[in-house]
JSON list of C-alpha atoms and ligand atoms in Angstrom, two decimals:
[
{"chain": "A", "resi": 21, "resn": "UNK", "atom": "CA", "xyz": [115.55, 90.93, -209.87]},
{"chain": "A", "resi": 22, "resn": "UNK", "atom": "CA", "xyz": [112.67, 91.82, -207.87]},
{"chain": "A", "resi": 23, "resn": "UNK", "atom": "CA", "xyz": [110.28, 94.39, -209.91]},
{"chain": "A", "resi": 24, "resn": "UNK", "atom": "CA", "xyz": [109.24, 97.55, -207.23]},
{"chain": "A", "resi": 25, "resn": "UNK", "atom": "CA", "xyz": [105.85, 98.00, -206.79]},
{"chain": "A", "resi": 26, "resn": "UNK", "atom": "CA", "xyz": [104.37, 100.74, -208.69]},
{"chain": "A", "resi": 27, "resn": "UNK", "atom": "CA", "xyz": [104.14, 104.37, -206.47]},
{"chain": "A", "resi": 28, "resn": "UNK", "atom": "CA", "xyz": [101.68, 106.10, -208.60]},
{"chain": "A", "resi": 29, "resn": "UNK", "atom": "CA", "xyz": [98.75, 104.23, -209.84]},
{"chain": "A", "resi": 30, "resn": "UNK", "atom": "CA", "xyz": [95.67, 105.55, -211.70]},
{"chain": "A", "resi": 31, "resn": "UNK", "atom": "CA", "xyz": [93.52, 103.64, -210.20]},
{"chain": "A", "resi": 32, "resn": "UNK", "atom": "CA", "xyz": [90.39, 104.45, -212.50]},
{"chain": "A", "resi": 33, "resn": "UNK", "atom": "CA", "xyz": [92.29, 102.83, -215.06]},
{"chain": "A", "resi": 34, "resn": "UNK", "atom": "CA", "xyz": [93.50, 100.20, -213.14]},
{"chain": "A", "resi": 35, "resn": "UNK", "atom": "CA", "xyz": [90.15, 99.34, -211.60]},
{"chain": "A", "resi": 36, "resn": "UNK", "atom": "CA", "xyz": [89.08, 99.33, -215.31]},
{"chain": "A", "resi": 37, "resn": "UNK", "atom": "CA", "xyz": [91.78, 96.72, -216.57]},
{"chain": "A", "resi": 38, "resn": "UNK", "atom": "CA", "xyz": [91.57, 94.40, -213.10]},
{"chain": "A", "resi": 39, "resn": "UNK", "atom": "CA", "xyz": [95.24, 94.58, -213.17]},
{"chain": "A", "resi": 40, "resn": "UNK", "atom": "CA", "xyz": [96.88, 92.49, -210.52]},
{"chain": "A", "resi": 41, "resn": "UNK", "atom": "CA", "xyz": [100.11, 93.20, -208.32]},
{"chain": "A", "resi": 42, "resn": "UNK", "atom": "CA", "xyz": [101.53, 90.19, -206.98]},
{"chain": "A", "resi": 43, "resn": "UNK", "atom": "CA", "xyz": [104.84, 90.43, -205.92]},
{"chain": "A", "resi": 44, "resn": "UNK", "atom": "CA", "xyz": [107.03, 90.79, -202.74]},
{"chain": "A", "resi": 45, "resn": "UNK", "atom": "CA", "xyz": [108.31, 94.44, -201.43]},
{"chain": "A", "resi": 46, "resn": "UNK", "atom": "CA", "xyz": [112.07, 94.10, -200.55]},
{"chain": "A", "resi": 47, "resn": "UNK", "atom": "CA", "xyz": [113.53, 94.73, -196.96]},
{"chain": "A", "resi": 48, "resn": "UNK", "atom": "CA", "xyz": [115.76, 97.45, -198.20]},
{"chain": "A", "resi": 49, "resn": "UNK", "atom": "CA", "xyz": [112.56, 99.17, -199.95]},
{"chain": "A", "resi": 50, "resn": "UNK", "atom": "CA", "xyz": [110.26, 98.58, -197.05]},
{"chain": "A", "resi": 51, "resn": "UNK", "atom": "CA", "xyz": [112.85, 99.98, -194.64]},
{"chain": "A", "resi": 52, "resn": "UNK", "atom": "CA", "xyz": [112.55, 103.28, -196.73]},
{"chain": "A", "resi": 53, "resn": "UNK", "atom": "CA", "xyz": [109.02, 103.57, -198.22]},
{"chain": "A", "resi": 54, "resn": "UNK", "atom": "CA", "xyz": [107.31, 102.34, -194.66]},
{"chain": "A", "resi": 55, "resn": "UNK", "atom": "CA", "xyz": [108.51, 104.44, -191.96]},
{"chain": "A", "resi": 56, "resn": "UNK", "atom": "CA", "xyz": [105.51, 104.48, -189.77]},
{"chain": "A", "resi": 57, "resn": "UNK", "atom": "CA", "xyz": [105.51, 100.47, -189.95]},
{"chain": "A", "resi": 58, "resn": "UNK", "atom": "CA", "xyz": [109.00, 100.39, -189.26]},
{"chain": "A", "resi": 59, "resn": "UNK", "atom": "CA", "xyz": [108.57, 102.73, -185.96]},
{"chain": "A", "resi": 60, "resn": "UNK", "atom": "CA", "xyz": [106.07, 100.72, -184.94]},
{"chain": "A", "resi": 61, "resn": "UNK", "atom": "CA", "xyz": [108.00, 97.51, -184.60]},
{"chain": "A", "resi": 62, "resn": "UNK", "atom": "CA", "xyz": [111.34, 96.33, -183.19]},
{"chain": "A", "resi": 63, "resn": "UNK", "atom": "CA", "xyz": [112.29, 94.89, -186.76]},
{"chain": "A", "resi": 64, "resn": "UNK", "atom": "CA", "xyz": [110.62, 93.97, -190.21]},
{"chain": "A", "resi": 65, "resn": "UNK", "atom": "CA", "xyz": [112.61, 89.96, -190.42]},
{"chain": "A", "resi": 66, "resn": "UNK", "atom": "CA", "xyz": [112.60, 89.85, -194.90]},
{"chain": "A", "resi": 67, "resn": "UNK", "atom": "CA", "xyz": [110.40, 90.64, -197.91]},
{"chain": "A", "resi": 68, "resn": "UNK", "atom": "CA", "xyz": [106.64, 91.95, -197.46]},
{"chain": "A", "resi": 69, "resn": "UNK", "atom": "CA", "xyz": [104.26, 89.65, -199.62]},
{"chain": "A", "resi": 70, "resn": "UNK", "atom": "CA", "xyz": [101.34, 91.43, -200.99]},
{"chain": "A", "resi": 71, "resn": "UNK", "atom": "CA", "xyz": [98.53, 90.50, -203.53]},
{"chain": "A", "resi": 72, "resn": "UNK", "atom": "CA", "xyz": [96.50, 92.82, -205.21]},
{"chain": "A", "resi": 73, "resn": "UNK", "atom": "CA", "xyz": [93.68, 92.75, -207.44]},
{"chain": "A", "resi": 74, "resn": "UNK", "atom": "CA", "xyz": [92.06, 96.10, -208.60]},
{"chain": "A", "resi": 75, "resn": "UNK", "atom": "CA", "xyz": [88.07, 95.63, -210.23]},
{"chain": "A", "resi": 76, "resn": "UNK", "atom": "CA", "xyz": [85.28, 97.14, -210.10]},
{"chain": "A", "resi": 77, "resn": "UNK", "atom": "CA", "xyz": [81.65, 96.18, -209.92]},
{"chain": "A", "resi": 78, "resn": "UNK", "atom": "CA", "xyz": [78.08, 96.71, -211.20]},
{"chain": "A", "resi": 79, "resn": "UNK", "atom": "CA", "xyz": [77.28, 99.78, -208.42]},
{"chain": "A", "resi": 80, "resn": "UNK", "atom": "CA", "xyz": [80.13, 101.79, -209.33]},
{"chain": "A", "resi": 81, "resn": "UNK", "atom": "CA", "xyz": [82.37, 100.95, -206.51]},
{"chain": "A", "resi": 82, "resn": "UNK", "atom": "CA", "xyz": [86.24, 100.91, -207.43]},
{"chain": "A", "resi": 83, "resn": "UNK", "atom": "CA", "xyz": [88.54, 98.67, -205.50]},
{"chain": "A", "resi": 84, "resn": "UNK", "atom": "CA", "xyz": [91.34, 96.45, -204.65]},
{"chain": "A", "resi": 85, "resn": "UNK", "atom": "CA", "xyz": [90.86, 93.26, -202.77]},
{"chain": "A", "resi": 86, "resn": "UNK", "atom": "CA", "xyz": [93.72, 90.84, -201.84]},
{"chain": "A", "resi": 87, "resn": "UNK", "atom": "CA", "xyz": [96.40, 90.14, -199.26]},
{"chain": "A", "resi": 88, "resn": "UNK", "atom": "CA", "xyz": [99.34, 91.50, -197.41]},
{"chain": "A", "resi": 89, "resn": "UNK", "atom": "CA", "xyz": [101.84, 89.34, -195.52]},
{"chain": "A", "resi": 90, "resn": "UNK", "atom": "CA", "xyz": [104.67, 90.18, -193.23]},
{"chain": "A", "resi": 91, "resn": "UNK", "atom": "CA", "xyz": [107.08, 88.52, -190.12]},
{"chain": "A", "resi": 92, "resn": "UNK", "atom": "CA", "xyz": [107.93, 90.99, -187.49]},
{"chain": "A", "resi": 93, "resn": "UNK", "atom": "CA", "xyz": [109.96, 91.22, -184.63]},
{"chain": "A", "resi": 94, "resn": "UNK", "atom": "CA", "xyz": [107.80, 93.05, -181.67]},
{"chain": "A", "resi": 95, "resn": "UNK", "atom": "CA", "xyz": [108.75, 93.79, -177.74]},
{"chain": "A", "resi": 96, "resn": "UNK", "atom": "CA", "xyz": [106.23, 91.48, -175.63]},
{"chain": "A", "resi": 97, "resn": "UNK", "atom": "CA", "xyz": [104.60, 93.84, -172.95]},
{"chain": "A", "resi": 98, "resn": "UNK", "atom": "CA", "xyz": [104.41, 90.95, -170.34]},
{"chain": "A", "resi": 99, "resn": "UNK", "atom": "CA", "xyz": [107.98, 90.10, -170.08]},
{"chain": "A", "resi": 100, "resn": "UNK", "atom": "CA", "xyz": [109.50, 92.62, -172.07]},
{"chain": "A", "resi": 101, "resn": "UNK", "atom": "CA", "xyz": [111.63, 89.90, -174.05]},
{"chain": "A", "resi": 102, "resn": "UNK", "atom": "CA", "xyz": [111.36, 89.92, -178.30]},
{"chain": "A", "resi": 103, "resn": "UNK", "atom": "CA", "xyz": [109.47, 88.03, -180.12]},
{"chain": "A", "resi": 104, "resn": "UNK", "atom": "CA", "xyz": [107.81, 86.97, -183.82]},
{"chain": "A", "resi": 105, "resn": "UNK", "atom": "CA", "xyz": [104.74, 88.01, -185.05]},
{"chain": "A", "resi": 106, "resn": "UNK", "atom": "CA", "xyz": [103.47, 87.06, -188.69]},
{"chain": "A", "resi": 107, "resn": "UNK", "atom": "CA", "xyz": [101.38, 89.51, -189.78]},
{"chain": "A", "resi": 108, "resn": "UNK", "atom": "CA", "xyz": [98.33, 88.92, -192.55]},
{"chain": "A", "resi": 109, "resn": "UNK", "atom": "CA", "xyz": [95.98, 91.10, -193.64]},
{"chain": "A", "resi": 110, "resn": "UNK", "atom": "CA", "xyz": [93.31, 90.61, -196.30]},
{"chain": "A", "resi": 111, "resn": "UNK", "atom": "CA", "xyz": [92.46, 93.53, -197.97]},
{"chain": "A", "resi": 112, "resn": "UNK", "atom": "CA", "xyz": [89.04, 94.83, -199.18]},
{"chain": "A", "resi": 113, "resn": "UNK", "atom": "CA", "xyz": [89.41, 98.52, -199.62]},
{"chain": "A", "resi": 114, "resn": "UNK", "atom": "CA", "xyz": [87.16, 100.74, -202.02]},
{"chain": "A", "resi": 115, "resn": "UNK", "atom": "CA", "xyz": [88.58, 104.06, -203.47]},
{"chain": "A", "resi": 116, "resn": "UNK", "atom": "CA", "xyz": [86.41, 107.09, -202.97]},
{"chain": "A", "resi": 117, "resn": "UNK", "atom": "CA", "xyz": [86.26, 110.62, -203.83]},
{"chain": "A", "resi": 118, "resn": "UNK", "atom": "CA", "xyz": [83.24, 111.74, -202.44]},
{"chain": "A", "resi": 119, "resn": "UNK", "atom": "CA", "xyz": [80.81, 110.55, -199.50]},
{"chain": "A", "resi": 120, "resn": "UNK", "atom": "CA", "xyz": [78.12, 109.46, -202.10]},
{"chain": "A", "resi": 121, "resn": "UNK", "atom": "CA", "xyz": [80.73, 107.02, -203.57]},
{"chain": "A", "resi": 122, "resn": "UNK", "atom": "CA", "xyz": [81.74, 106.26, -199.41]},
{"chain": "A", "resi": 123, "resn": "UNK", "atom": "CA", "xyz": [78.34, 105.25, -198.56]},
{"chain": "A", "resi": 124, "resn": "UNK", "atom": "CA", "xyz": [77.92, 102.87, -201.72]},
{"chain": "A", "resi": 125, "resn": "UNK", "atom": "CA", "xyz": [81.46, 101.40, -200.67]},
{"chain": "A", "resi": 126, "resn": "UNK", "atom": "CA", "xyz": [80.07, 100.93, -196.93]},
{"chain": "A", "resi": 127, "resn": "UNK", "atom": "CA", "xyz": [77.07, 99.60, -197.67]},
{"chain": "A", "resi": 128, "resn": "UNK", "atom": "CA", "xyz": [78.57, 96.90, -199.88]},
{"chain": "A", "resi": 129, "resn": "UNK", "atom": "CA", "xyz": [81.21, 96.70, -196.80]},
{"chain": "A", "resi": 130, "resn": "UNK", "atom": "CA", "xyz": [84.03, 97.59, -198.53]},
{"chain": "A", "resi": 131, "resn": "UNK", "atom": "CA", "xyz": [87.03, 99.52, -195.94]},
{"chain": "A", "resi": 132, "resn": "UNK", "atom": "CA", "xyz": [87.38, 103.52, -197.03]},
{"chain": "A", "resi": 133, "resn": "UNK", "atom": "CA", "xyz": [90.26, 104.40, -199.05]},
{"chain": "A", "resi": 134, "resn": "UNK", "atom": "CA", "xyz": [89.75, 108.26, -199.55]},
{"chain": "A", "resi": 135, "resn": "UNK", "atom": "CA", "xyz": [91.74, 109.91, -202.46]},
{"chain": "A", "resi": 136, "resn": "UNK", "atom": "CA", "xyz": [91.11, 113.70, -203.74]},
{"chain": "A", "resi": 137, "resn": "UNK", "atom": "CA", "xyz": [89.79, 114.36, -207.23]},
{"chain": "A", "resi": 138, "resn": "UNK", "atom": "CA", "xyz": [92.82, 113.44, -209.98]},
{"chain": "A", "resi": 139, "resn": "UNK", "atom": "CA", "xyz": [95.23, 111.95, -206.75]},
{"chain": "A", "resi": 140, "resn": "UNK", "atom": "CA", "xyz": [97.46, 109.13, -207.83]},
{"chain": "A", "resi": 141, "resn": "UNK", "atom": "CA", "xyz": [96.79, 106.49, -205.26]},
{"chain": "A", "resi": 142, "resn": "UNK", "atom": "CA", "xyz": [100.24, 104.93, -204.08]},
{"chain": "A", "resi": 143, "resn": "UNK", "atom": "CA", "xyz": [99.68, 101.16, -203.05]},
{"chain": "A", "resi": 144, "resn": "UNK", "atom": "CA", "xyz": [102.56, 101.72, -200.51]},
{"chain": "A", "resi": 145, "resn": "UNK", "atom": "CA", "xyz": [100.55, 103.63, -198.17]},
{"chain": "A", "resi": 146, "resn": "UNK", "atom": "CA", "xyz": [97.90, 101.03, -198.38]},
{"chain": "A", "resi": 147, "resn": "UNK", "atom": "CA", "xyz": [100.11, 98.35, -197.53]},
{"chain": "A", "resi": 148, "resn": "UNK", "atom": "CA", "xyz": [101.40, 100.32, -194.35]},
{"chain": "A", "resi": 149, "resn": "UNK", "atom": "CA", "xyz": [98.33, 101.18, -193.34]},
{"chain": "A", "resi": 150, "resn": "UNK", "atom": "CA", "xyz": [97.08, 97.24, -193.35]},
{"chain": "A", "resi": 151, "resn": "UNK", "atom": "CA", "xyz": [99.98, 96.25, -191.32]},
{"chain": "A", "resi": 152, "resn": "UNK", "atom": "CA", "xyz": [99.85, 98.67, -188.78]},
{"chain": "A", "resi": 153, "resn": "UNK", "atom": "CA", "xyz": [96.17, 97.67, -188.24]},
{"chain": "A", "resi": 154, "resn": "UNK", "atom": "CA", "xyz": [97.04, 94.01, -188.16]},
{"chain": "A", "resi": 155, "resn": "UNK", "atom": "CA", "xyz": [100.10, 95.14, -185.17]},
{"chain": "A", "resi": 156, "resn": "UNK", "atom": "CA", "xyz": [98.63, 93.57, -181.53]},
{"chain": "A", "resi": 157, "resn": "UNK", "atom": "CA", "xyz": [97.43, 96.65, -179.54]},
{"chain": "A", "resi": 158, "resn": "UNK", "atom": "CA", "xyz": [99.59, 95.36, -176.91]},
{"chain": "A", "resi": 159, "resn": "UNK", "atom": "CA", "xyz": [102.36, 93.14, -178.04]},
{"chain": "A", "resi": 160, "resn": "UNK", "atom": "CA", "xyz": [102.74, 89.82, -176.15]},
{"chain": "A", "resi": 161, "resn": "UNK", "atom": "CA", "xyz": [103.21, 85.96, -176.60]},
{"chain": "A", "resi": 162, "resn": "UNK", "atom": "CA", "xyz": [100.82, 84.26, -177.91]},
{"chain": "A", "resi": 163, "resn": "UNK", "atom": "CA", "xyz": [98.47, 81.94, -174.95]},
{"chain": "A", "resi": 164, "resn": "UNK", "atom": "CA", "xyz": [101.33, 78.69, -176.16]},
{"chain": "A", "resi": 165, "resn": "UNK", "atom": "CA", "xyz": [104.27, 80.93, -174.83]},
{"chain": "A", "resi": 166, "resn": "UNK", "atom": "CA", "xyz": [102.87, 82.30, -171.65]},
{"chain": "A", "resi": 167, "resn": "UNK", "atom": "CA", "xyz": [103.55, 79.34, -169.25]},
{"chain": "A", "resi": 168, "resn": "UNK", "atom": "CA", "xyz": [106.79, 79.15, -170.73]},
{"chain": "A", "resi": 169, "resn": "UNK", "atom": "CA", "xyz": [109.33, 81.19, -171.51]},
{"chain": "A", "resi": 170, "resn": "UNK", "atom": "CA", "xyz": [107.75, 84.27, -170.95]},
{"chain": "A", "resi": 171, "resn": "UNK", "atom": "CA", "xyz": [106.39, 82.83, -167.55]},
{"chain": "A", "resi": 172, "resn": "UNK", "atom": "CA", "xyz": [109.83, 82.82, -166.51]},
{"chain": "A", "resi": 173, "resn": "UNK", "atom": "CA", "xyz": [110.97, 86.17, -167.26]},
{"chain": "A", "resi": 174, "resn": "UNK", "atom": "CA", "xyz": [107.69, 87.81, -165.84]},
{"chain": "A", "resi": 175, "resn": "UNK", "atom": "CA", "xyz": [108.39, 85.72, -162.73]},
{"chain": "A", "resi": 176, "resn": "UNK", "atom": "CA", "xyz": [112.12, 87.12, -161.88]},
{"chain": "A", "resi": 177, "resn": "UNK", "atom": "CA", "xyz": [110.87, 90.27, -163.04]},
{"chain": "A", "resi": 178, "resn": "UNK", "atom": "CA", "xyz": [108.04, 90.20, -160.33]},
{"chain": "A", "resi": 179, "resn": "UNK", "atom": "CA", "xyz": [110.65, 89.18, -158.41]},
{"chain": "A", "resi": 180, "resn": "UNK", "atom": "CA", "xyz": [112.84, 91.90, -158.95]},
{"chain": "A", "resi": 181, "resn": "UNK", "atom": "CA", "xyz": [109.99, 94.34, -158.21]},
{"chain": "A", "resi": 182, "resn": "UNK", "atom": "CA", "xyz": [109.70, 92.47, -154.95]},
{"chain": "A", "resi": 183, "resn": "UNK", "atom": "CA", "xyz": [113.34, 93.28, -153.95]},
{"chain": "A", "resi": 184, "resn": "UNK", "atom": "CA", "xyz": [113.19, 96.95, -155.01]},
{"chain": "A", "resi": 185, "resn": "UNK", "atom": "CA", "xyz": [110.13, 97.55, -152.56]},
{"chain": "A", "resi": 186, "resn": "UNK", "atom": "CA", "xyz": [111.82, 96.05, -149.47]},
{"chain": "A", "resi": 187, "resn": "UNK", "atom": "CA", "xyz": [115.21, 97.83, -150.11]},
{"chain": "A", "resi": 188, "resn": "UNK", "atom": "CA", "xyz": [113.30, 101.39, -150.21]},
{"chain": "A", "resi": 189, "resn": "UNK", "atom": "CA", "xyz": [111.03, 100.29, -147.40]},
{"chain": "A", "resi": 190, "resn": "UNK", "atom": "CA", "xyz": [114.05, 99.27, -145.50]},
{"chain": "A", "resi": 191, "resn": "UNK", "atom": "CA", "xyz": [115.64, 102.09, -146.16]},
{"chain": "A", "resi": 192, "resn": "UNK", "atom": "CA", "xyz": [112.99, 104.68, -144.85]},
{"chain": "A", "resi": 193, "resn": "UNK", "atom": "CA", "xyz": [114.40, 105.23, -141.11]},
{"chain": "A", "resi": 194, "resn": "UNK", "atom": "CA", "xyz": [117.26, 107.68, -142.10]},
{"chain": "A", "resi": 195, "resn": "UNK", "atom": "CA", "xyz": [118.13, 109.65, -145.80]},
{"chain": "A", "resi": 196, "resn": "UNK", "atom": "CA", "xyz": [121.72, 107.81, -145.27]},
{"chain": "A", "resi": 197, "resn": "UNK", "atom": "CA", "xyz": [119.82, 104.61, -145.65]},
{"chain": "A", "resi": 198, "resn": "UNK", "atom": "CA", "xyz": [117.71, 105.88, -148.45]},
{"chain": "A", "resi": 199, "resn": "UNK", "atom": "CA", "xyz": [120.62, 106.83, -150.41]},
{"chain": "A", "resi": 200, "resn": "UNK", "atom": "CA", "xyz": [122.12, 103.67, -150.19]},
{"chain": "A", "resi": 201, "resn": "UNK", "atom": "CA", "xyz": [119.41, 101.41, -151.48]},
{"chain": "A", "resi": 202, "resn": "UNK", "atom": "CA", "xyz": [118.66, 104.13, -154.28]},
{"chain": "A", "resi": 203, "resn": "UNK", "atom": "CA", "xyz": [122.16, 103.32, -154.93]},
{"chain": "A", "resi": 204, "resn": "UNK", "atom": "CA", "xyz": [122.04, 99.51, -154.96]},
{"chain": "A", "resi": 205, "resn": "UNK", "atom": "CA", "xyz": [118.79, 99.94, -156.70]},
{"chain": "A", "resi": 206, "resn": "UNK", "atom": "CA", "xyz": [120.78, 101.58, -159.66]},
{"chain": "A", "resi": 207, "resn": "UNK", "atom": "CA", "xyz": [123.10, 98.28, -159.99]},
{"chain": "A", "resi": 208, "resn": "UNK", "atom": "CA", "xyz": [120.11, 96.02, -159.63]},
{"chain": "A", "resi": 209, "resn": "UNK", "atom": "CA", "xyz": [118.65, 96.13, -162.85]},
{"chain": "A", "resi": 210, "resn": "UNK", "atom": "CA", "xyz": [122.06, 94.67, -164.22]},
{"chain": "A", "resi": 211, "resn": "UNK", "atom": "CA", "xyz": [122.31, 91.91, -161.74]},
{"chain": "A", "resi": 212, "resn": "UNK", "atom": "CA", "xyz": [119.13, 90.92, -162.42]},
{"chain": "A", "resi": 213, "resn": "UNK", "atom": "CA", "xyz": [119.26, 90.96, -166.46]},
{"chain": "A", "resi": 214, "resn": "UNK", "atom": "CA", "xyz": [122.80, 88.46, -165.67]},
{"chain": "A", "resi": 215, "resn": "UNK", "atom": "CA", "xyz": [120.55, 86.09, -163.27]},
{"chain": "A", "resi": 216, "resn": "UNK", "atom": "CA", "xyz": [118.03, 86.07, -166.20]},
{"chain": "A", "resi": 217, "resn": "UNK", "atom": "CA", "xyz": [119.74, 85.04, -168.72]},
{"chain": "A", "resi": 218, "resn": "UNK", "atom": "CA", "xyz": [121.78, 82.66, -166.94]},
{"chain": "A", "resi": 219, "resn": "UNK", "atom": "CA", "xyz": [118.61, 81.15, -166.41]},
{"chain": "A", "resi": 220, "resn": "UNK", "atom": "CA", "xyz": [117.53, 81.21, -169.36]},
{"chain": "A", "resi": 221, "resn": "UNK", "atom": "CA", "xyz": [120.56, 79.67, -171.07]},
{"chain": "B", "resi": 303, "resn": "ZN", "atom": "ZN1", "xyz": [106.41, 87.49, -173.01]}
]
């Protein structure tokens, strides 16, 4: 049985004992405890690795270095078709409290983890934030995939496009007209999504 991550650390004492959480965060539990991940993304595909060591050094800072590791399911913007994304983040994130401990933690180039006096820091929200920084501003295939399969798509969807202008150009002399193609222009999209995939298959 998979052991949940802890939700309420002390993380002066934790810092102090450079304890280490290495362990994997389940689907079910990331589909609850990560809700602005799981908005962010078409679907999480299984467990969320994640690696953490907390420590602390010789200037005072107190922080937890390590690594989080995800596969996702994201929309590519080019050709609108789904796709995988494997998401890994290293982490390097110093606690702070106050912005005398933030500018010791950014000069020794640690990231900013701000928690008020006494707040129990809860690695969840750590973990969320990593992976939503590591999501592609704008989601597409990677360089292999364009030329291929999403080539394809972008090119009937162009395509489509194409059609859609002529039939409302066409259709500009009378409002008879113009209702028409508005009309075929309505039953397009799902003779075009058929054509695709038979394509595609
Ligand atoms: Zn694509």
């Amino acid at each position: 049985m998979k052991e949940r991550i802890p939700q309420r650390i002390d993380y002066h004492r934790y810092t102090e004992q450079g304890v280490i959480l290495d362990g994997v965060m389940s689907l079910v539990d990331s589909n609850k405890d990560l809700p602005r991940f799981n908005e962010a993304i078409i679907e999480n595909t299984g467990d969320i690795s994640y690696y953490l060591v907390f420590d602390a050094d010789i200037l005072g800072n107190r922080f937890v270095t390590g690594h989080v590791g995800a596969r996702v399911v994201l929309q590519c913007q080019r050709c609108m078709d789904n796709y995988n994304l494997d998401l890994n983040c290293d982490i390097s994130v110093a606690f702070v409290e106050n912005e005398f401990q933030q500018k010791q933690a950014e000069e020794s180039s640690y990231d900013i983890f701000w928690l008020a006096k006494k707040e129990l820091f809860d690695p969840g929200v750590l973990i969320e934030d990593e992976l939503l920084l590591a999501l592609p501003q704008i989601a597409m295939h990677s360089e292999s995939e364009i030329g291929k399969g999403c080539d394809v798509r972008v090119n009937f969807l162009d395509d489509y496009d194409r059609l859609r202008e002529k039939n409302i150009c066409s259709g500009k002399d009378s409002s008879k007209d113009m209702k028409q193609s508005e009309q075929q222009d309505d039953d397009n999209p799902f003779a075009i999504l058929k054509q695709l995939k038979n394509n595609l298959e």
